[in-house]
PDB file of C-alpha atoms in Angstrom:
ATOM      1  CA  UNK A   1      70.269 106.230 115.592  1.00 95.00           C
ATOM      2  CA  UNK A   2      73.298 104.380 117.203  1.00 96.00           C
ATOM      3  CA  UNK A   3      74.375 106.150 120.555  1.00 98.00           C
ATOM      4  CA  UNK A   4      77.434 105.087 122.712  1.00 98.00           C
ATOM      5  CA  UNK A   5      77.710 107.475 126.292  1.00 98.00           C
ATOM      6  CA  UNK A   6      80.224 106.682 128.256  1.00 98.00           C
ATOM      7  CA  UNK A   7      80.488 108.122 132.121  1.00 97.00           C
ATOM      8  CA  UNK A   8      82.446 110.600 132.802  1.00 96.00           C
ATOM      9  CA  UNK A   9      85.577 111.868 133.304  1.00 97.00           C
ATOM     10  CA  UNK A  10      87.523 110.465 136.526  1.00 97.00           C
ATOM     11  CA  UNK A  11      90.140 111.647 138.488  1.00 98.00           C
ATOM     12  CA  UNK A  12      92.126 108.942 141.013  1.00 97.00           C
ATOM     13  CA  UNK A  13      95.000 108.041 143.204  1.00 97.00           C
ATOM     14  CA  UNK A  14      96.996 105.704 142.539  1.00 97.00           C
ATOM     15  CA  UNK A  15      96.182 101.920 143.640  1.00 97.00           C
ATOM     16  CA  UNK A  16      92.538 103.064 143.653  1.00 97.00           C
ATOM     17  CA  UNK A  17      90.120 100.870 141.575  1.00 97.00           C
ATOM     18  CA  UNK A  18      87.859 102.192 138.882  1.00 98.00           C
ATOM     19  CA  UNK A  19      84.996 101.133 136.394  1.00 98.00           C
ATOM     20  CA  UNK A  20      83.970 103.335 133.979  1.00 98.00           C
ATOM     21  CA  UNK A  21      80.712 102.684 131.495  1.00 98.00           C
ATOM     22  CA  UNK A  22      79.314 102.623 127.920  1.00 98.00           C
ATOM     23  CA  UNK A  23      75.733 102.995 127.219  1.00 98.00           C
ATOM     24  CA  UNK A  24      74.546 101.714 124.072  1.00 98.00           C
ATOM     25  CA  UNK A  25      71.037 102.949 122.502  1.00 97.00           C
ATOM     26  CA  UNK A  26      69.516 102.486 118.919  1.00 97.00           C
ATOM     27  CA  UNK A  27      70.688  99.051 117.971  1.00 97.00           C
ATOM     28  CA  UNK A  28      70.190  95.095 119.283  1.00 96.00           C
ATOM     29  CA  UNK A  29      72.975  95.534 121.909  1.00 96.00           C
ATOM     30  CA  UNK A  30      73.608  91.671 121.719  1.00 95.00           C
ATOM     31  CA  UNK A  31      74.414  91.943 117.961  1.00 94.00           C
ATOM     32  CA  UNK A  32      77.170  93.618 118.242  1.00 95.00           C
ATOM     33  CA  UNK A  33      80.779  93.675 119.962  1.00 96.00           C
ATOM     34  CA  UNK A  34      82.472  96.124 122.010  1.00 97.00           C
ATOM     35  CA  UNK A  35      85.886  97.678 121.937  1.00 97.00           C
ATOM     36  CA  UNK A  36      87.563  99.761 124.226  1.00 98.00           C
ATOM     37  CA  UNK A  37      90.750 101.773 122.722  1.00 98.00           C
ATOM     38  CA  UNK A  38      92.913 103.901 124.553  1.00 98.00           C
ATOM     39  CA  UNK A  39      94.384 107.322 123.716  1.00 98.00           C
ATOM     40  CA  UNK A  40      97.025 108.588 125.922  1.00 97.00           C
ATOM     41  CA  UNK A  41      97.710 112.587 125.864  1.00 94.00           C
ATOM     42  CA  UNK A  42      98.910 113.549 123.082  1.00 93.00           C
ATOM     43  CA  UNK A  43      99.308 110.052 121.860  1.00 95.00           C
ATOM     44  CA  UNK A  44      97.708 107.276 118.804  1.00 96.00           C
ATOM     45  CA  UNK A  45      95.246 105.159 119.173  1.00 98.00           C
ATOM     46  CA  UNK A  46      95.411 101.727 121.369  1.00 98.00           C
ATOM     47  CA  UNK A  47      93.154  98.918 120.536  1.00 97.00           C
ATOM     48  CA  UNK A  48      92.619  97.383 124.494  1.00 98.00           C
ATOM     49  CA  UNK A  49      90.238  94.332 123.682  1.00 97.00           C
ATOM     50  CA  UNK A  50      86.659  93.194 123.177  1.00 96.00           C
ATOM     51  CA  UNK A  51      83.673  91.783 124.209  1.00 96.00           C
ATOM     52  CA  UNK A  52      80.908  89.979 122.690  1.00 95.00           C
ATOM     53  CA  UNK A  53      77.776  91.311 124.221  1.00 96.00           C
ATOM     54  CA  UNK A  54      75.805  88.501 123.608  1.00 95.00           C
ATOM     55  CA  UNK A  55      77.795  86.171 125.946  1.00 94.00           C
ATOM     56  CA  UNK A  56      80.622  87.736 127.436  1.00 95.00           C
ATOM     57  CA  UNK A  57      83.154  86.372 125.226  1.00 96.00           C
ATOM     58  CA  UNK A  58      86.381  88.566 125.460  1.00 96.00           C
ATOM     59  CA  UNK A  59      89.675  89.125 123.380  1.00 95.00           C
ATOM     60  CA  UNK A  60      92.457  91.193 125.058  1.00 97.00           C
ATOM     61  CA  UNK A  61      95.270  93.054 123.930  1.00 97.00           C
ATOM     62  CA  UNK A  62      98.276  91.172 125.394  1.00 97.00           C
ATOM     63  CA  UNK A  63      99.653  94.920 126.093  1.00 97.00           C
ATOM     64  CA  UNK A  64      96.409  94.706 128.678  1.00 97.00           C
ATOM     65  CA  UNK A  65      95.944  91.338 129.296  1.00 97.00           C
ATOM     66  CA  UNK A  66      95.635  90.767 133.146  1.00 96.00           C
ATOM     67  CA  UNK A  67      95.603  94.667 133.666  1.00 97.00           C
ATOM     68  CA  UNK A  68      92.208  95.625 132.729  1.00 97.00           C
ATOM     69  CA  UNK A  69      88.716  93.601 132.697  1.00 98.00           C
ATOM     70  CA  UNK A  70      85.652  94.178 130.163  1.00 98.00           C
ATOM     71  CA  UNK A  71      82.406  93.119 130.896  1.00 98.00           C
ATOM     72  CA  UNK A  72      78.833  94.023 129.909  1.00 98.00           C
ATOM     73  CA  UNK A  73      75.464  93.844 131.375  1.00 97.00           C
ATOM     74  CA  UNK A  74      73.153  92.900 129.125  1.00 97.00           C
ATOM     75  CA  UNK A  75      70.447  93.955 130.833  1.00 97.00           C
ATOM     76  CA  UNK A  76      71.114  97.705 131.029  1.00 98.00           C
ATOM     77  CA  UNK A  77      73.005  97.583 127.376  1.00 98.00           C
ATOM     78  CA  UNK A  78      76.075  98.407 129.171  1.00 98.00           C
ATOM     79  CA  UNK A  79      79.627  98.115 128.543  1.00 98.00           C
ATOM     80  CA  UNK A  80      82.726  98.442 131.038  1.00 98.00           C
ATOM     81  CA  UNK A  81      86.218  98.686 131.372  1.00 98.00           C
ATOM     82  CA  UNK A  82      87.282  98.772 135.294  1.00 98.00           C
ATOM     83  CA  UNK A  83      90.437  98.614 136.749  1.00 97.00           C
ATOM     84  CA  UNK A  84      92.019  97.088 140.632  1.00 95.00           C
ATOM     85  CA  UNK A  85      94.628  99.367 140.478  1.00 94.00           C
ATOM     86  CA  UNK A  86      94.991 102.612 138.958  1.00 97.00           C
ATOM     87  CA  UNK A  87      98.666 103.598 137.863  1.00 97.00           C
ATOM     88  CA  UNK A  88      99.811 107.142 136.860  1.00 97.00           C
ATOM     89  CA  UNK A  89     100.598 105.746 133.150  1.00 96.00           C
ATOM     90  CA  UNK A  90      96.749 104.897 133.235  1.00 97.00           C
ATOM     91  CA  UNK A  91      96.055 108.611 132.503  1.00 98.00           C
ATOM     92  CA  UNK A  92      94.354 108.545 128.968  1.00 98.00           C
ATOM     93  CA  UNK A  93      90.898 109.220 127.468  1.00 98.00           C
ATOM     94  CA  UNK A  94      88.904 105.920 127.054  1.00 98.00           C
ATOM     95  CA  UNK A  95      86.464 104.898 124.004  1.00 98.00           C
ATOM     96  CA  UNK A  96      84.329 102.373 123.355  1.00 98.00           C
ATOM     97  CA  UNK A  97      83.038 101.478 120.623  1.00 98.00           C
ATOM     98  CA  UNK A  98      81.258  98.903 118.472  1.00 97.00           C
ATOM     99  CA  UNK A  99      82.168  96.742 116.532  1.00 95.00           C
ATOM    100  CA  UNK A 100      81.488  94.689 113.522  1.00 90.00           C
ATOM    101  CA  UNK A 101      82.385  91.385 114.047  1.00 81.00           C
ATOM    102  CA  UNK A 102      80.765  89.592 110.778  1.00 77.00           C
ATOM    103  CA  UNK A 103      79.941  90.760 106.782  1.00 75.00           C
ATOM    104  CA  UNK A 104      80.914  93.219 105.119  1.00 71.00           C
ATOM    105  CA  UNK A 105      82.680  96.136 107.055  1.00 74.00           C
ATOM    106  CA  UNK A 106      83.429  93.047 109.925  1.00 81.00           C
ATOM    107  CA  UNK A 107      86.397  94.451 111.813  1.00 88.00           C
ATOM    108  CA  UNK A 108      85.371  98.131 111.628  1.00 94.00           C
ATOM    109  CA  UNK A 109      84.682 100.386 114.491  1.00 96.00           C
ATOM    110  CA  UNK A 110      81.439 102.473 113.411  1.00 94.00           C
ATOM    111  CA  UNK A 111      80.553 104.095 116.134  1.00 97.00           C
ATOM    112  CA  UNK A 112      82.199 105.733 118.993  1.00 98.00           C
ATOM    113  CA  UNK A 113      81.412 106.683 122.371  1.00 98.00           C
ATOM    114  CA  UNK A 114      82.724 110.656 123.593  1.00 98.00           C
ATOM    115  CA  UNK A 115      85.736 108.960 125.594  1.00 98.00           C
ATOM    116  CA  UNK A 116      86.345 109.228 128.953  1.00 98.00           C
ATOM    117  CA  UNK A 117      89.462 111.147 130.820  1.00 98.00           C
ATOM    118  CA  UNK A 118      90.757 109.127 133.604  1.00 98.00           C
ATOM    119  CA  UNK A 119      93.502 111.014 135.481  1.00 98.00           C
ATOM    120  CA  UNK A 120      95.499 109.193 138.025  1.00 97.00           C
ATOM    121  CA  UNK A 121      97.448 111.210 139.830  1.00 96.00           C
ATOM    122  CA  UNK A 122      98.837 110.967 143.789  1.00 94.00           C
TER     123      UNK A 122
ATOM    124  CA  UNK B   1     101.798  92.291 116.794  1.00 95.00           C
ATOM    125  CA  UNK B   2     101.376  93.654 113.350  1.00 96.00           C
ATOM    126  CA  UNK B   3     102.626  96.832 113.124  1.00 97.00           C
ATOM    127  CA  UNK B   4     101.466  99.767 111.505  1.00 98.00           C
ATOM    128  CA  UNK B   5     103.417 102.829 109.964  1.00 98.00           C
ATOM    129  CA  UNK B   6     102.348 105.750 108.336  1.00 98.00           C
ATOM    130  CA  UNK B   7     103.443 108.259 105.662  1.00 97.00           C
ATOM    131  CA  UNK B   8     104.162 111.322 106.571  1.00 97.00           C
ATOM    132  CA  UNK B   9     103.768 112.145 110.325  1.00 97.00           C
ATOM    133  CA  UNK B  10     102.290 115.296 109.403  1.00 97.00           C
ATOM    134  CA  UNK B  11     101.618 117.286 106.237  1.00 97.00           C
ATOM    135  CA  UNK B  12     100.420 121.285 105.450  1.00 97.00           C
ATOM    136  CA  UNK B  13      98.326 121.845 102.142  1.00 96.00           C
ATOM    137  CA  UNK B  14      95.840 124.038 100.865  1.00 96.00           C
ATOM    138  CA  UNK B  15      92.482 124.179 100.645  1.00 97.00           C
ATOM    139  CA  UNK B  16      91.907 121.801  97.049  1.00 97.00           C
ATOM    140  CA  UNK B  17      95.286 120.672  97.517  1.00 97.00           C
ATOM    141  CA  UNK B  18      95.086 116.394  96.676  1.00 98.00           C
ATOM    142  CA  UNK B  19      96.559 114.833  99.895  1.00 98.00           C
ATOM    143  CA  UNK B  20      97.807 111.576 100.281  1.00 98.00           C
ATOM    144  CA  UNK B  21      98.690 109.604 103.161  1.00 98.00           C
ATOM    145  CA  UNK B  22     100.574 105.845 102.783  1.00 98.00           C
ATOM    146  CA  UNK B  23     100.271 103.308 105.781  1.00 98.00           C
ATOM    147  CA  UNK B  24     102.392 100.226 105.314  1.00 98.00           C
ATOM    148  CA  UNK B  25     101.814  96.539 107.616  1.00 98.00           C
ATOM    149  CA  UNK B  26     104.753  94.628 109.180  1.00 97.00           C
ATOM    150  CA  UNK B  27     103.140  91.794 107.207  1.00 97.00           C
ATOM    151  CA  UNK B  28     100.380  90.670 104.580  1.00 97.00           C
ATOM    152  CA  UNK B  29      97.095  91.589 106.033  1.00 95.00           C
ATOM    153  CA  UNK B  30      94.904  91.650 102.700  1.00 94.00           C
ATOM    154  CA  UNK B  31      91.735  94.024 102.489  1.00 94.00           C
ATOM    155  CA  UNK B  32      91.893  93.840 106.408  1.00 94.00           C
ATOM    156  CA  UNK B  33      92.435  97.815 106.665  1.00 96.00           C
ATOM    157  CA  UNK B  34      90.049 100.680 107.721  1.00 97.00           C
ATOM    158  CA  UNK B  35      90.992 104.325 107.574  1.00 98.00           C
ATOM    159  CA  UNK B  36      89.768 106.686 110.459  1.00 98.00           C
ATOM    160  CA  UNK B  37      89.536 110.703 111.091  1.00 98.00           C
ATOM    161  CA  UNK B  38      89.871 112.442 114.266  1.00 98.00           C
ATOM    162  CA  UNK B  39      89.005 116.033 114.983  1.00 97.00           C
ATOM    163  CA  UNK B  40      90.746 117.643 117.388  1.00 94.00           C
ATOM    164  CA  UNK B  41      89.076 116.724 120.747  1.00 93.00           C
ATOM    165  CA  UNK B  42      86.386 114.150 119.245  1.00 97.00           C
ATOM    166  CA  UNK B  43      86.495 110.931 118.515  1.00 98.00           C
ATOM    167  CA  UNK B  44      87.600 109.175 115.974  1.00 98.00           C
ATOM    168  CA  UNK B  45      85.389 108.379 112.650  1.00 98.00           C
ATOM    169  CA  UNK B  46      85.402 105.331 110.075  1.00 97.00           C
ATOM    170  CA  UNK B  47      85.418 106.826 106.555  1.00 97.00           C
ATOM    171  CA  UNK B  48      86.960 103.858 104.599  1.00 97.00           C
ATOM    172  CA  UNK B  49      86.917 100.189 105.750  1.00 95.00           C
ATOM    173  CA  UNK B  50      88.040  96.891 103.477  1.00 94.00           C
ATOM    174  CA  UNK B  51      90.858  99.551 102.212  1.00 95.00           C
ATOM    175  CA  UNK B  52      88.388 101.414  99.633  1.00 95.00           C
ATOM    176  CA  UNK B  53      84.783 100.956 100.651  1.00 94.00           C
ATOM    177  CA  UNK B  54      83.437 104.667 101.684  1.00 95.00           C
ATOM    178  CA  UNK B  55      81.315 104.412 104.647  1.00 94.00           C
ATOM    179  CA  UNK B  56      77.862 105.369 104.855  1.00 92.00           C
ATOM    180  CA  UNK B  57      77.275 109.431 104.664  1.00 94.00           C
ATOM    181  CA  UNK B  58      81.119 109.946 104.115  1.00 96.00           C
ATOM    182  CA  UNK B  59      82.089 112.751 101.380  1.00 96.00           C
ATOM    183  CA  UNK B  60      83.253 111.034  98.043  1.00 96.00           C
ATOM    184  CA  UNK B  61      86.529 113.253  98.109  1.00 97.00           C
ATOM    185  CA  UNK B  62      87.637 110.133 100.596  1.00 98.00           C
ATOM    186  CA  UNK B  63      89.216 107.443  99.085  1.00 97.00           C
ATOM    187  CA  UNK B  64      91.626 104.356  99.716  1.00 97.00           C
ATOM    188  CA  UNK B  65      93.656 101.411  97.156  1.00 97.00           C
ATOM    189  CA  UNK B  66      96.034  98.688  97.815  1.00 96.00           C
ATOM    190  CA  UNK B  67      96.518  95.186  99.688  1.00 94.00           C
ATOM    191  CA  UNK B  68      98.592  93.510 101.281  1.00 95.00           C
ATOM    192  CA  UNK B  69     101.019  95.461 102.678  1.00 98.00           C
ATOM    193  CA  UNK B  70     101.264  98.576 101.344  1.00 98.00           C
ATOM    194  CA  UNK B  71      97.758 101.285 101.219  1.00 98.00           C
ATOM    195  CA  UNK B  72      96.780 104.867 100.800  1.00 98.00           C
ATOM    196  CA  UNK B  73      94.376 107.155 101.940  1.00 98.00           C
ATOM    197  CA  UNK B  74      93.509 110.183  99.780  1.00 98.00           C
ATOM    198  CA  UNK B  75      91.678 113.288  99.731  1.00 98.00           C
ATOM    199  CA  UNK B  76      91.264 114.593  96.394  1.00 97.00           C
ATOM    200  CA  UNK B  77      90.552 118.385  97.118  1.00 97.00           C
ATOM    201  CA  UNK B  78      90.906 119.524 100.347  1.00 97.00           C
ATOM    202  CA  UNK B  79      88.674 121.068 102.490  1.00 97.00           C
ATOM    203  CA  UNK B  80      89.212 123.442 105.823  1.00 96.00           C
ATOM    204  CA  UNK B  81      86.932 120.954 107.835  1.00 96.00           C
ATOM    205  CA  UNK B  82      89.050 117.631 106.612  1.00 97.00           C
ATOM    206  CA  UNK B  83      91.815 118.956 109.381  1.00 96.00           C
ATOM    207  CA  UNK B  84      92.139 116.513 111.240  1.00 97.00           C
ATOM    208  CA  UNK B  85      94.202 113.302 112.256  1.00 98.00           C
ATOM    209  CA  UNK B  86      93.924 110.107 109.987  1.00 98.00           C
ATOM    210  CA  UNK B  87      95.000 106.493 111.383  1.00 98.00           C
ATOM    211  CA  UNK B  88      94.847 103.275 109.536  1.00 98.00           C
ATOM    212  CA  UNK B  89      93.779  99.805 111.213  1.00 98.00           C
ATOM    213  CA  UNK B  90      94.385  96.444 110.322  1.00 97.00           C
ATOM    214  CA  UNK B  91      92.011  93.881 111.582  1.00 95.00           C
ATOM    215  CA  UNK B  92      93.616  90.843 109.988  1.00 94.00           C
ATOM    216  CA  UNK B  93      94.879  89.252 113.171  1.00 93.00           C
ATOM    217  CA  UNK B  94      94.453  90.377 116.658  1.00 94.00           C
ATOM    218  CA  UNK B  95      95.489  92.399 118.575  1.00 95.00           C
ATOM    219  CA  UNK B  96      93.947  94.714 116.074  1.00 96.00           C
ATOM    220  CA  UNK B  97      96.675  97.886 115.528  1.00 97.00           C
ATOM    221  CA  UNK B  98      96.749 101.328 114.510  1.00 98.00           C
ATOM    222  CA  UNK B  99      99.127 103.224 112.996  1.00 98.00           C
ATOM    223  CA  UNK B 100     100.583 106.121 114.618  1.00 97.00           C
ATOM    224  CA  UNK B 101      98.290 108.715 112.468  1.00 97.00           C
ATOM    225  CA  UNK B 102      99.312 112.118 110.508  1.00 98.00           C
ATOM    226  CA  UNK B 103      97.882 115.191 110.889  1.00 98.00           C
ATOM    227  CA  UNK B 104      96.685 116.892 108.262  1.00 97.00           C
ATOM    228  CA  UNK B 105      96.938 121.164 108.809  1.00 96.00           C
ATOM    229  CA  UNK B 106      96.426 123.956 106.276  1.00 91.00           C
TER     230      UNK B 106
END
């Protein structure tokens, strides 16, 4: 069975840096992409980018372009999104999740992680 | 950007009530549209992708039609655990995009 955990949730100040994490189980991690989507309170649903996790290959949102950096480590089947300095508008849950990239369904999200809460507040 | 709109924000029905939600592109994106549900709290869910395809384990009352721009989502009888929020996604060109969801209540 396909499992995304993500860490959990985070509270910071502003300027501080933060990477947060998506553990993959139950599938060839290197298969597969990676998504992370923000949710801010209240709010819809914002595609941020992806990653290929078979060579690092990454698309960004130009909304987070230059503001946000994915990465992955093979090794431990591990996904990131990290941050060099937090802002207050940064306050939203956080999910990963994978995509299909190829076939039928490509483009689909089919499985999510339980989102992460990352409050920045002074 | 493509953008994404949706049909009504939010909607009340009853339980076996048929429901149908519309989600409209800013321009031609083909089959290139998935249809998720979000439970209060939870993440979201893929229950349709290529606009009409159910996905694995997903109730049959689900359903989606169209292309190009225009699509809808429907439930055909309504049930108290479908109450939730549903967003559409396009994939056809990146950035992929949501639409801004409607809540379905009872």
């Amino acid at each position: 069975e396909v499992h995304l955990v993500q860490s959990g949730g985070e509270v910071k100040k502003p300027g501080e840096s933060l990477r947060i994490s998506c553990q993959a189980s139950g599938y060839s991690f290197t298969n597969y992409w990676i998504s992370w989507v923000r949710q801010m309170p209240g709010k819809g649903l914002e595609w941020m980018g992806r990653i290929d996790c078979s060579d690092s290959y990454t698309d960004y949102s130009p909304t987070f372009q230059g503001l946000v950096t994915i990465s992955v480590d093979k090794s431990l089947s591990t996904a990131y999104l990290q941050w060099s300095g937090l802002k207050a508008s940064d306050t939203a849950k956080y999910y990963c999740a994978r995509l299909i990239q190829t076939g039928a369904a490509a483009g689909t999200f089919d499985n999510w992680g339980q989102g992460t809460l990352v409050t920045v507040s002074s | 950007d493509i953008q994404m709109t949706q049909s009504p924000p939010s909607l009340s029905a009853s339980v076996g009530d048929r429901v149908t939600i519309t989600c409209q592109a800013s321009q031609d994106i083909g089959n290139a549209l998935n249809w998720y549900q979000q439970k209060p709290g939870k993440a979201p869910k893929v229950l349709i992708y290529d606009v009409s395809n159910l996905q694995t384990g997903v109730q049959s009352r689900f359903s989606g039609s169209g292309s190009g721009i225009h699509f809808t989502f429907t439930i055909s009888s309504l049930q108290p655990e479908d109450i939730a929020t549903y967003f559409c996604q396009q994939y056809d060109v990146l950035p992929f995009t949501f639409g801004p969801g409607t809540k379905v209540e009872i």
